[in-house]
Amino acid sequence: VGVELGARRYDVRIGSFTADEVAGMLAAALGADVTGVAVLVDGGLAACSPRVAPLVAALAGRLPRVARHDLPAGEACKNLAEIERTAEWLAQNGYDRRGAVIGIGGGATTDHAGFAASIYLRGVRFALCPTTLLAMVDASVGGKTGVDLPAGKNLVGAFHQPRAVIADLGFLDTLPPRERIAGLAEVVKCGFIADPALLAAMEAWGGAGAPAAAAAYRPLVAGAVRVKAAVVAEDEHEGGRRAILNFGHTVGHALEAASGYALLHGEAVSLGMIAALSLGRARGITPEPLQARARRLLKDVGLPVDLEARLDASVLARVGVDKKRQGAKIRFVFCAAAGDARLEDVTAGDLASHFLTSPGAGPGGARAIGDDEGHG
Ligand SMILES: NC(=O)c1ccc[n+]([C@@H]2O[C@H](COP(=O)([O-])OP(=O)(O)OC[C@H]3O[C@@H](n4cnc5c(N)ncnc54)[C@H](O)[C@@H]3O)[C@@H](O)[C@H]2O)c1
Ligand SMILES: [Zn+2]
């Protein structure tokens, strides 16, 4: 799948590859003039995946001065202290302006690797091997990179496009089922905002739930990446249309944070989509059968849909406390039909009156107002 960004265009390659095939594609994309390659690997992946060592060896066979640096697993690498450690390591290993970074891991690792590449020597080239379903369909594509602050997630970052993204589905073999299912939430999202065929493909599983065989994910990853690539090509820096990628994320982020990150991102987005469809129905945008279809599909793939039990005034108070405050309105993504997303402004008051109808909920819960951070 091509991400068409003019001179900065790149391909996302999706399939089951050998280590040497992945290394060959990465070497071609990084360019013949590269002087050294820093491979940043998620530490949790390194501990459990048999694919990491052969891949690093294959890279060393094709590229100059390949060295590996393992990062703390998952979100623990997404902070400025770890970025400083990585930058220091890059400098000590003598990587120059024509050095390159390759990130191998989930979305936390790809965000870390991209951000480190964006600031080291004011920017060096990079490429990514996403290893979670979420990173394959979402985090590795689009050029948003960054890390968290104690004040909140993704508050520091940069736009920096990779030279290539290689999604080797074989990595999914070691991914825990819960992580895999959480990644499906972003595929469902892509279905509802742009590509109904993705919904049909998952509905074809029936009640059997998400398949275990990694190869079964190929059409889903390809379809979801196509949706994201098209939106990003149209709106690289999120001035407008890219916001549709935030479907389910306004309430989803609030639930994720309120749970203290006990809910995985995809699980929170599942609940956030339930919320967006419910509010859409109340506003006459979302037809009832669409809402029912979404609930059934999310439940069948194993994602949570019990929004009512989880949404209260303290959760709604978090909606809009993200960094991009935009006056008194929240830009909200609705779905009018499968594949048809609509952006409309709502107020915190609209959210409160729709969701906080139970007697004990009390008034005034939703104070903070702003724009969802999202991460399209
Ligand atoms: N930049 C973007 O556009 C964008 C988009 C979406 C999400 N994100 C970011 O992505 C992050 C979430 O990504 P994630 O869900 O991939 O989580 P993650 O990177 O935290 O990985 C989840 C866990 O899976 C492990 N893991 C990774 N690959 C594995 C494999 N193949 N087998 C076994 N274990 C494996 C990791 O060690 C970690 O413990 C968040 O920080 C989010 O902000 C960024
Ligand atoms: Zn998301």
PDB file of N, CA and C in Angstrom, residues 266-361:
ATOM      1  N   GLY A 266      -7.351  -0.178  22.287  1.00  0.00           N
ATOM      2  CA  GLY A 266      -8.395  -0.694  21.397  1.00  0.00           C
ATOM      3  C   GLY A 266      -9.683  -1.010  22.140  1.00  0.00           C
ATOM      4  N   GLU A 267      -9.557  -1.487  23.367  1.00  0.00           N
ATOM      5  CA  GLU A 267     -10.752  -1.776  24.168  1.00  0.00           C
ATOM      6  C   GLU A 267     -11.505  -0.478  24.470  1.00  0.00           C
ATOM      7  N   ALA A 268     -10.746   0.558  24.788  1.00  0.00           N
ATOM      8  CA  ALA A 268     -11.368   1.858  25.067  1.00  0.00           C
ATOM      9  C   ALA A 268     -12.004   2.432  23.802  1.00  0.00           C
ATOM     10  N   VAL A 269     -11.354   2.231  22.668  1.00  0.00           N
ATOM     11  CA  VAL A 269     -11.908   2.732  21.401  1.00  0.00           C
ATOM     12  C   VAL A 269     -13.193   1.994  21.038  1.00  0.00           C
ATOM     13  N   SER A 270     -13.248   0.706  21.360  1.00  0.00           N
ATOM     14  CA  SER A 270     -14.480  -0.053  21.135  1.00  0.00           C
ATOM     15  C   SER A 270     -15.635   0.621  21.889  1.00  0.00           C
ATOM     16  N   LEU A 271     -15.409   0.908  23.159  1.00  0.00           N
ATOM     17  CA  LEU A 271     -16.434   1.566  23.973  1.00  0.00           C
ATOM     18  C   LEU A 271     -16.718   2.976  23.451  1.00  0.00           C
ATOM     19  N   GLY A 272     -15.677   3.647  22.976  1.00  0.00           N
ATOM     20  CA  GLY A 272     -15.839   5.000  22.426  1.00  0.00           C
ATOM     21  C   GLY A 272     -16.678   5.001  21.158  1.00  0.00           C
ATOM     22  N   MET A 273     -16.535   3.950  20.355  1.00  0.00           N
ATOM     23  CA  MET A 273     -17.373   3.854  19.150  1.00  0.00           C
ATOM     24  C   MET A 273     -18.828   3.624  19.525  1.00  0.00           C
ATOM     25  N   ILE A 274     -19.050   2.797  20.563  1.00  0.00           N
ATOM     26  CA  ILE A 274     -20.415   2.600  21.061  1.00  0.00           C
ATOM     27  C   ILE A 274     -21.004   3.952  21.480  1.00  0.00           C
ATOM     28  N   ALA A 275     -20.178   4.760  22.139  1.00  0.00           N
ATOM     29  CA  ALA A 275     -20.638   6.087  22.581  1.00  0.00           C
ATOM     30  C   ALA A 275     -20.956   6.989  21.385  1.00  0.00           C
ATOM     31  N   ALA A 276     -20.070   6.989  20.388  1.00  0.00           N
ATOM     32  CA  ALA A 276     -20.263   7.867  19.226  1.00  0.00           C
ATOM     33  C   ALA A 276     -21.510   7.470  18.444  1.00  0.00           C
ATOM     34  N   LEU A 277     -21.770   6.177  18.367  1.00  0.00           N
ATOM     35  CA  LEU A 277     -22.950   5.720  17.629  1.00  0.00           C
ATOM     36  C   LEU A 277     -24.224   6.048  18.406  1.00  0.00           C
ATOM     37  N   SER A 278     -24.131   5.965  19.735  1.00  0.00           N
ATOM     38  CA  SER A 278     -25.287   6.289  20.562  1.00  0.00           C
ATOM     39  C   SER A 278     -25.626   7.784  20.457  1.00  0.00           C
ATOM     40  N   LEU A 279     -24.604   8.618  20.559  1.00  0.00           N
ATOM     41  CA  LEU A 279     -24.847  10.060  20.432  1.00  0.00           C
ATOM     42  C   LEU A 279     -25.311  10.390  19.008  1.00  0.00           C
ATOM     43  N   GLY A 280     -24.732   9.710  18.030  1.00  0.00           N
ATOM     44  CA  GLY A 280     -25.139   9.929  16.637  1.00  0.00           C
ATOM     45  C   GLY A 280     -26.598   9.576  16.415  1.00  0.00           C
ATOM     46  N   ARG A 281     -27.026   8.516  17.061  1.00  0.00           N
ATOM     47  CA  ARG A 281     -28.421   8.121  16.913  1.00  0.00           C
ATOM     48  C   ARG A 281     -29.339   9.170  17.521  1.00  0.00           C
ATOM     49  N   ALA A 282     -28.958   9.679  18.708  1.00  0.00           N
ATOM     50  CA  ALA A 282     -29.780  10.689  19.378  1.00  0.00           C
ATOM     51  C   ALA A 282     -29.868  11.965  18.535  1.00  0.00           C
ATOM     52  N   ARG A 283     -28.830  12.257  17.758  1.00  0.00           N
ATOM     53  CA  ARG A 283     -28.828  13.469  16.928  1.00  0.00           C
ATOM     54  C   ARG A 283     -29.377  13.229  15.532  1.00  0.00           C
ATOM     55  N   GLY A 284     -29.876  12.019  15.285  1.00  0.00           N
ATOM     56  CA  GLY A 284     -30.476  11.735  13.985  1.00  0.00           C
ATOM     57  C   GLY A 284     -29.470  11.475  12.876  1.00  0.00           C
ATOM     58  N   ILE A 285     -28.223  11.201  13.226  1.00  0.00           N
ATOM     59  CA  ILE A 285     -27.200  10.940  12.210  1.00  0.00           C
ATOM     60  C   ILE A 285     -27.050   9.435  11.966  1.00  0.00           C
ATOM     61  N   THR A 286     -27.045   8.677  13.044  1.00  0.00           N
ATOM     62  CA  THR A 286     -26.790   7.234  12.953  1.00  0.00           C
ATOM     63  C   THR A 286     -28.090   6.452  12.988  1.00  0.00           C
ATOM     64  N   PRO A 287     -28.365   5.643  11.963  1.00  0.00           N
ATOM     65  CA  PRO A 287     -29.575   4.816  12.008  1.00  0.00           C
ATOM     66  C   PRO A 287     -29.440   3.674  13.017  1.00  0.00           C
ATOM     67  N   GLU A 288     -30.563   3.271  13.578  1.00  0.00           N
ATOM     68  CA  GLU A 288     -30.532   2.228  14.615  1.00  0.00           C
ATOM     69  C   GLU A 288     -29.877   0.937  14.149  1.00  0.00           C
ATOM     70  N   PRO A 289     -30.162   0.445  12.920  1.00  0.00           N
ATOM     71  CA  PRO A 289     -29.538  -0.821  12.497  1.00  0.00           C
ATOM     72  C   PRO A 289     -28.011  -0.749  12.459  1.00  0.00           C
ATOM     73  N   LEU A 290     -27.471   0.416  12.179  1.00  0.00           N
ATOM     74  CA  LEU A 290     -26.012   0.567  12.141  1.00  0.00           C
ATOM     75  C   LEU A 290     -25.430   0.438  13.550  1.00  0.00           C
ATOM     76  N   GLN A 291     -26.127   1.052  14.495  1.00  0.00           N
ATOM     77  CA  GLN A 291     -25.706   0.972  15.898  1.00  0.00           C
ATOM     78  C   GLN A 291     -25.741  -0.483  16.375  1.00  0.00           C
ATOM     79  N   ALA A 292     -26.790  -1.193  15.999  1.00  0.00           N
ATOM     80  CA  ALA A 292     -26.923  -2.596  16.406  1.00  0.00           C
ATOM     81  C   ALA A 292     -25.831  -3.445  15.748  1.00  0.00           C
ATOM     82  N   ARG A 293     -25.539  -3.141  14.490  1.00  0.00           N
ATOM     83  CA  ARG A 293     -24.515  -3.893  13.770  1.00  0.00           C
ATOM     84  C   ARG A 293     -23.150  -3.731  14.429  1.00  0.00           C
ATOM     85  N   ALA A 294     -22.842  -2.518  14.821  1.00  0.00           N
ATOM     86  CA  ALA A 294     -21.546  -2.241  15.449  1.00  0.00           C
ATOM     87  C   ALA A 294     -21.421  -2.976  16.775  1.00  0.00           C
ATOM     88  N   ARG A 295     -22.463  -2.914  17.561  1.00  0.00           N
ATOM     89  CA  ARG A 295     -22.426  -3.563  18.877  1.00  0.00           C
ATOM     90  C   ARG A 295     -22.215  -5.065  18.715  1.00  0.00           C
ATOM     91  N   ARG A 296     -22.917  -5.668  17.757  1.00  0.00           N
ATOM     92  CA  ARG A 296     -22.813  -7.103  17.523  1.00  0.00           C
ATOM     93  C   ARG A 296     -21.400  -7.476  17.072  1.00  0.00           C
ATOM     94  N   LEU A 297     -20.870  -6.706  16.120  1.00  0.00           N
ATOM     95  CA  LEU A 297     -19.539  -7.028  15.586  1.00  0.00           C
ATOM     96  C   LEU A 297     -18.463  -6.886  16.665  1.00  0.00           C
ATOM     97  N   LEU A 298     -18.504  -5.794  17.397  1.00  0.00           N
ATOM     98  CA  LEU A 298     -17.485  -5.566  18.431  1.00  0.00           C
ATOM     99  C   LEU A 298     -17.537  -6.679  19.479  1.00  0.00           C
ATOM    100  N   LYS A 299     -18.754  -7.046  19.868  1.00  0.00           N
ATOM    101  CA  LYS A 299     -18.933  -8.105  20.860  1.00  0.00           C
ATOM    102  C   LYS A 299     -18.429  -9.436  20.310  1.00  0.00           C
ATOM    103  N   ASP A 300     -18.761  -9.720  19.057  1.00  0.00           N
ATOM    104  CA  ASP A 300     -18.353 -11.009  18.458  1.00  0.00           C
ATOM    105  C   ASP A 300     -16.837 -11.146  18.338  1.00  0.00           C
ATOM    106  N   VAL A 301     -16.128 -10.050  18.071  1.00  0.00           N
ATOM    107  CA  VAL A 301     -14.670 -10.187  17.965  1.00  0.00           C
ATOM    108  C   VAL A 301     -14.012 -10.194  19.343  1.00  0.00           C
ATOM    109  N   GLY A 302     -14.798  -9.944  20.397  1.00  0.00           N
ATOM    110  CA  GLY A 302     -14.261 -10.062  21.750  1.00  0.00           C
ATOM    111  C   GLY A 302     -13.925  -8.737  22.409  1.00  0.00           C
ATOM    112  N   LEU A 303     -14.450  -7.651  21.856  1.00  0.00           N
ATOM    113  CA  LEU A 303     -14.180  -6.330  22.442  1.00  0.00           C
ATOM    114  C   LEU A 303     -15.298  -5.925  23.399  1.00  0.00           C
ATOM    115  N   PRO A 304     -14.983  -5.079  24.398  1.00  0.00           N
ATOM    116  CA  PRO A 304     -16.031  -4.680  25.358  1.00  0.00           C
ATOM    117  C   PRO A 304     -17.018  -3.692  24.732  1.00  0.00           C
ATOM    118  N   VAL A 305     -18.290  -3.842  25.102  1.00  0.00           N
ATOM    119  CA  VAL A 305     -19.332  -2.925  24.610  1.00  0.00           C
ATOM    120  C   VAL A 305     -20.186  -2.367  25.751  1.00  0.00           C
ATOM    121  N   ASP A 306     -19.815  -2.702  27.010  1.00  0.00           N
ATOM    122  CA  ASP A 306     -20.652  -2.320  28.153  1.00  0.00           C
ATOM    123  C   ASP A 306     -20.370  -0.883  28.601  1.00  0.00           C
ATOM    124  N   LEU A 307     -20.689   0.034  27.698  1.00  0.00           N
ATOM    125  CA  LEU A 307     -20.408   1.450  27.948  1.00  0.00           C
ATOM    126  C   LEU A 307     -21.132   1.984  29.181  1.00  0.00           C
ATOM    127  N   GLU A 308     -22.411   1.621  29.304  1.00  0.00           N
ATOM    128  CA  GLU A 308     -23.245   2.182  30.371  1.00  0.00           C
ATOM    129  C   GLU A 308     -22.600   1.963  31.738  1.00  0.00           C
ATOM    130  N   ALA A 309     -21.975   0.787  31.917  1.00  0.00           N
ATOM    131  CA  ALA A 309     -21.397   0.455  33.214  1.00  0.00           C
ATOM    132  C   ALA A 309     -20.123   1.255  33.498  1.00  0.00           C
ATOM    133  N   ARG A 310     -19.559   1.850  32.475  1.00  0.00           N
ATOM    134  CA  ARG A 310     -18.228   2.456  32.643  1.00  0.00           C
ATOM    135  C   ARG A 310     -18.209   3.975  32.517  1.00  0.00           C
ATOM    136  N   LEU A 311     -19.261   4.528  31.921  1.00  0.00           N
ATOM    137  CA  LEU A 311     -19.233   5.965  31.646  1.00  0.00           C
ATOM    138  C   LEU A 311     -19.939   6.732  32.751  1.00  0.00           C
ATOM    139  N   ASP A 312     -19.208   7.615  33.423  1.00  0.00           N
ATOM    140  CA  ASP A 312     -19.843   8.453  34.440  1.00  0.00           C
ATOM    141  C   ASP A 312     -19.298   9.880  34.317  1.00  0.00           C
ATOM    142  N   ALA A 313     -19.709  10.736  35.214  1.00  0.00           N
ATOM    143  CA  ALA A 313     -19.337  12.151  35.116  1.00  0.00           C
ATOM    144  C   ALA A 313     -17.823  12.339  35.181  1.00  0.00           C
ATOM    145  N   SER A 314     -17.151  11.504  35.965  1.00  0.00           N
ATOM    146  CA  SER A 314     -15.705  11.699  36.097  1.00  0.00           C
ATOM    147  C   SER A 314     -14.985  11.327  34.797  1.00  0.00           C
ATOM    148  N   VAL A 315     -15.534  10.369  34.059  1.00  0.00           N
ATOM    149  CA  VAL A 315     -14.948  10.026  32.752  1.00  0.00           C
ATOM    150  C   VAL A 315     -15.194  11.166  31.774  1.00  0.00           C
ATOM    151  N   LEU A 316     -16.448  11.636  31.738  1.00  0.00           N
ATOM    152  CA  LEU A 316     -16.776  12.704  30.782  1.00  0.00           C
ATOM    153  C   LEU A 316     -15.999  13.978  31.070  1.00  0.00           C
ATOM    154  N   ALA A 317     -15.647  14.178  32.338  1.00  0.00           N
ATOM    155  CA  ALA A 317     -14.876  15.375  32.687  1.00  0.00           C
ATOM    156  C   ALA A 317     -13.521  15.369  31.998  1.00  0.00           C
ATOM    157  N   ARG A 318     -13.082  14.197  31.636  1.00  0.00           N
ATOM    158  CA  ARG A 318     -11.786  14.101  30.963  1.00  0.00           C
ATOM    159  C   ARG A 318     -11.863  14.385  29.471  1.00  0.00           C
ATOM    160  N   VAL A 319     -13.048  14.383  28.925  1.00  0.00           N
ATOM    161  CA  VAL A 319     -13.179  14.626  27.489  1.00  0.00           C
ATOM    162  C   VAL A 319     -12.764  16.060  27.188  1.00  0.00           C
ATOM    163  N   GLY A 320     -11.784  16.203  26.357  1.00  0.00           N
ATOM    164  CA  GLY A 320     -11.393  17.554  25.999  1.00  0.00           C
ATOM    165  C   GLY A 320     -10.271  18.139  26.824  1.00  0.00           C
ATOM    166  N   VAL A 321      -9.714  17.386  27.761  1.00  0.00           N
ATOM    167  CA  VAL A 321      -8.575  17.942  28.480  1.00  0.00           C
ATOM    168  C   VAL A 321      -7.280  17.729  27.688  1.00  0.00           C
ATOM    169  N   ASP A 322      -7.400  17.259  26.456  1.00  0.00           N
ATOM    170  CA  ASP A 322      -6.220  17.033  25.627  1.00  0.00           C
ATOM    171  C   ASP A 322      -5.607  18.353  25.176  1.00  0.00           C
ATOM    172  N   LYS A 323      -4.426  18.228  24.517  1.00  0.00           N
ATOM    173  CA  LYS A 323      -3.612  19.425  24.287  1.00  0.00           C
ATOM    174  C   LYS A 323      -4.214  20.433  23.304  1.00  0.00           C
ATOM    175  N   LYS A 324      -5.012  19.959  22.351  1.00  0.00           N
ATOM    176  CA  LYS A 324      -5.473  20.873  21.301  1.00  0.00           C
ATOM    177  C   LYS A 324      -6.847  21.452  21.634  1.00  0.00           C
ATOM    178  N   ARG A 325      -6.894  22.338  22.610  1.00  0.00           N
ATOM    179  CA  ARG A 325      -8.175  22.943  22.985  1.00  0.00           C
ATOM    180  C   ARG A 325      -8.677  23.800  21.836  1.00  0.00           C
ATOM    181  N   GLN A 326      -9.931  23.685  21.554  1.00  0.00           N
ATOM    182  CA  GLN A 326     -10.490  24.429  20.430  1.00  0.00           C
ATOM    183  C   GLN A 326     -11.767  25.107  20.883  1.00  0.00           C
ATOM    184  N   GLY A 327     -11.615  26.160  21.681  1.00  0.00           N
ATOM    185  CA  GLY A 327     -12.784  26.904  22.129  1.00  0.00           C
ATOM    186  C   GLY A 327     -13.737  26.023  22.906  1.00  0.00           C
ATOM    187  N   ALA A 328     -14.989  26.341  22.786  1.00  0.00           N
ATOM    188  CA  ALA A 328     -15.982  25.660  23.607  1.00  0.00           C
ATOM    189  C   ALA A 328     -16.542  24.419  22.930  1.00  0.00           C
ATOM    190  N   LYS A 329     -16.048  24.129  21.738  1.00  0.00           N
ATOM    191  CA  LYS A 329     -16.634  23.024  20.977  1.00  0.00           C
ATOM    192  C   LYS A 329     -15.687  21.835  20.906  1.00  0.00           C
ATOM    193  N   ILE A 330     -16.265  20.656  20.853  1.00  0.00           N
ATOM    194  CA  ILE A 330     -15.500  19.433  20.642  1.00  0.00           C
ATOM    195  C   ILE A 330     -15.840  18.927  19.251  1.00  0.00           C
ATOM    196  N   ARG A 331     -14.811  18.745  18.427  1.00  0.00           N
ATOM    197  CA  ARG A 331     -15.024  18.197  17.084  1.00  0.00           C
ATOM    198  C   ARG A 331     -15.242  16.699  17.248  1.00  0.00           C
ATOM    199  N   PHE A 332     -16.416  16.241  16.901  1.00  0.00           N
ATOM    200  CA  PHE A 332     -16.792  14.868  17.200  1.00  0.00           C
ATOM    201  C   PHE A 332     -17.029  14.120  15.894  1.00  0.00           C
ATOM    202  N   VAL A 333     -16.604  12.865  15.850  1.00  0.00           N
ATOM    203  CA  VAL A 333     -16.773  12.074  14.627  1.00  0.00           C
ATOM    204  C   VAL A 333     -17.985  11.171  14.775  1.00  0.00           C
ATOM    205  N   PHE A 334     -18.917  11.326  13.838  1.00  0.00           N
ATOM    206  CA  PHE A 334     -20.110  10.491  13.819  1.00  0.00           C
ATOM    207  C   PHE A 334     -20.064   9.565  12.614  1.00  0.00           C
ATOM    208  N   CYS A 335     -20.915   8.555  12.651  1.00  0.00           N
ATOM    209  CA  CYS A 335     -21.008   7.640  11.519  1.00  0.00           C
ATOM    210  C   CYS A 335     -22.460   7.605  11.061  1.00  0.00           C
ATOM    211  N   ALA A 336     -22.659   7.935   9.770  1.00  0.00           N
ATOM    212  CA  ALA A 336     -24.023   8.003   9.238  1.00  0.00           C
ATOM    213  C   ALA A 336     -24.416   6.712   8.533  1.00  0.00           C
ATOM    214  N   ALA A 337     -23.421   5.983   8.054  1.00  0.00           N
ATOM    215  CA  ALA A 337     -23.634   4.691   7.386  1.00  0.00           C
ATOM    216  C   ALA A 337     -22.279   4.009   7.361  1.00  0.00           C
ATOM    217  N   ALA A 338     -22.247   2.705   7.143  1.00  0.00           N
ATOM    218  CA  ALA A 338     -20.962   2.021   7.090  1.00  0.00           C
ATOM    219  C   ALA A 338     -20.112   2.655   5.992  1.00  0.00           C
ATOM    220  N   GLY A 339     -18.975   3.190   6.379  1.00  0.00           N
ATOM    221  CA  GLY A 339     -18.085   3.829   5.411  1.00  0.00           C
ATOM    222  C   GLY A 339     -18.309   5.325   5.267  1.00  0.00           C
ATOM    223  N   ASP A 340     -19.178   5.893   6.089  1.00  0.00           N
ATOM    224  CA  ASP A 340     -19.515   7.312   5.935  1.00  0.00           C
ATOM    225  C   ASP A 340     -19.382   8.049   7.274  1.00  0.00           C
ATOM    226  N   ALA A 341     -18.234   8.721   7.455  1.00  0.00           N
ATOM    227  CA  ALA A 341     -17.990   9.465   8.694  1.00  0.00           C
ATOM    228  C   ALA A 341     -18.367  10.932   8.513  1.00  0.00           C
ATOM    229  N   ARG A 342     -18.861  11.529   9.574  1.00  0.00           N
ATOM    230  CA  ARG A 342     -19.246  12.953   9.564  1.00  0.00           C
ATOM    231  C   ARG A 342     -18.603  13.654  10.754  1.00  0.00           C
ATOM    232  N   LEU A 343     -18.042  14.831  10.511  1.00  0.00           N
ATOM    233  CA  LEU A 343     -17.487  15.626  11.606  1.00  0.00           C
ATOM    234  C   LEU A 343     -18.502  16.695  12.001  1.00  0.00           C
ATOM    235  N   GLU A 344     -18.788  16.758  13.298  1.00  0.00           N
ATOM    236  CA  GLU A 344     -19.702  17.805  13.779  1.00  0.00           C
ATOM    237  C   GLU A 344     -19.229  18.278  15.140  1.00  0.00           C
ATOM    238  N   ASP A 345     -19.480  19.534  15.435  1.00  0.00           N
ATOM    239  CA  ASP A 345     -19.127  20.052  16.753  1.00  0.00           C
ATOM    240  C   ASP A 345     -20.195  19.678  17.770  1.00  0.00           C
ATOM    241  N   VAL A 346     -19.733  19.270  18.944  1.00  0.00           N
ATOM    242  CA  VAL A 346     -20.659  19.106  20.058  1.00  0.00           C
ATOM    243  C   VAL A 346     -20.062  19.870  21.239  1.00  0.00           C
ATOM    244  N   THR A 347     -20.891  20.165  22.219  1.00  0.00           N
ATOM    245  CA  THR A 347     -20.379  20.819  23.415  1.00  0.00           C
ATOM    246  C   THR A 347     -20.304  19.791  24.541  1.00  0.00           C
ATOM    247  N   ALA A 348     -19.527  20.116  25.549  1.00  0.00           N
ATOM    248  CA  ALA A 348     -19.450  19.223  26.710  1.00  0.00           C
ATOM    249  C   ALA A 348     -20.842  19.038  27.307  1.00  0.00           C
ATOM    250  N   GLY A 349     -21.643  20.096  27.212  1.00  0.00           N
ATOM    251  CA  GLY A 349     -23.018  20.023  27.721  1.00  0.00           C
ATOM    252  C   GLY A 349     -23.844  18.998  26.959  1.00  0.00           C
ATOM    253  N   ASP A 350     -23.646  18.955  25.620  1.00  0.00           N
ATOM    254  CA  ASP A 350     -24.366  17.941  24.820  1.00  0.00           C
ATOM    255  C   ASP A 350     -24.016  16.538  25.304  1.00  0.00           C
ATOM    256  N   LEU A 351     -22.720  16.330  25.553  1.00  0.00           N
ATOM    257  CA  LEU A 351     -22.272  15.003  25.993  1.00  0.00           C
ATOM    258  C   LEU A 351     -22.878  14.664  27.348  1.00  0.00           C
ATOM    259  N   ALA A 352     -22.819  15.639  28.251  1.00  0.00           N
ATOM    260  CA  ALA A 352     -23.332  15.399  29.601  1.00  0.00           C
ATOM    261  C   ALA A 352     -24.824  15.077  29.549  1.00  0.00           C
ATOM    262  N   SER A 353     -25.580  15.858  28.766  1.00  0.00           N
ATOM    263  CA  SER A 353     -27.026  15.617  28.799  1.00  0.00           C
ATOM    264  C   SER A 353     -27.372  14.304  28.116  1.00  0.00           C
ATOM    265  N   HIS A 354     -26.551  13.867  27.148  1.00  0.00           N
ATOM    266  CA  HIS A 354     -26.865  12.580  26.513  1.00  0.00           C
ATOM    267  C   HIS A 354     -26.482  11.394  27.390  1.00  0.00           C
ATOM    268  N   PHE A 355     -25.298  11.466  27.975  1.00  0.00           N
ATOM    269  CA  PHE A 355     -24.786  10.273  28.664  1.00  0.00           C
ATOM    270  C   PHE A 355     -25.097  10.212  30.159  1.00  0.00           C
ATOM    271  N   LEU A 356     -25.339  11.367  30.760  1.00  0.00           N
ATOM    272  CA  LEU A 356     -25.510  11.363  32.219  1.00  0.00           C
ATOM    273  C   LEU A 356     -26.972  11.522  32.598  1.00  0.00           C
ATOM    274  N   THR A 357     -27.803  10.604  32.096  1.00  0.00           N
ATOM    275  CA  THR A 357     -29.224  10.738  32.356  1.00  0.00           C
ATOM    276  C   THR A 357     -29.661   9.990  33.608  1.00  0.00           C
ATOM    277  N   SER A 358     -28.755   9.129  34.142  1.00  0.00           N
ATOM    278  CA  SER A 358     -29.150   8.365  35.328  1.00  0.00           C
ATOM    279  C   SER A 358     -29.239   9.298  36.530  1.00  0.00           C
ATOM    280  N   PRO A 359     -30.156   9.015  37.481  1.00  0.00           N
ATOM    281  CA  PRO A 359     -30.446   9.937  38.580  1.00  0.00           C
ATOM    282  C   PRO A 359     -29.232  10.291  39.429  1.00  0.00           C
ATOM    283  N   GLY A 360     -28.336   9.338  39.633  1.00  0.00           N
ATOM    284  CA  GLY A 360     -27.222   9.603  40.537  1.00  0.00           C
ATOM    285  C   GLY A 360     -26.055  10.323  39.893  1.00  0.00           C
ATOM    286  N   ALA A 361     -26.158  10.583  38.608  1.00  0.00           N
ATOM    287  CA  ALA A 361     -24.990  11.101  37.900  1.00  0.00           C
ATOM    288  C   ALA A 361     -24.624  12.521  38.309  1.00  0.00           C
TER     289      ALA A 361
END
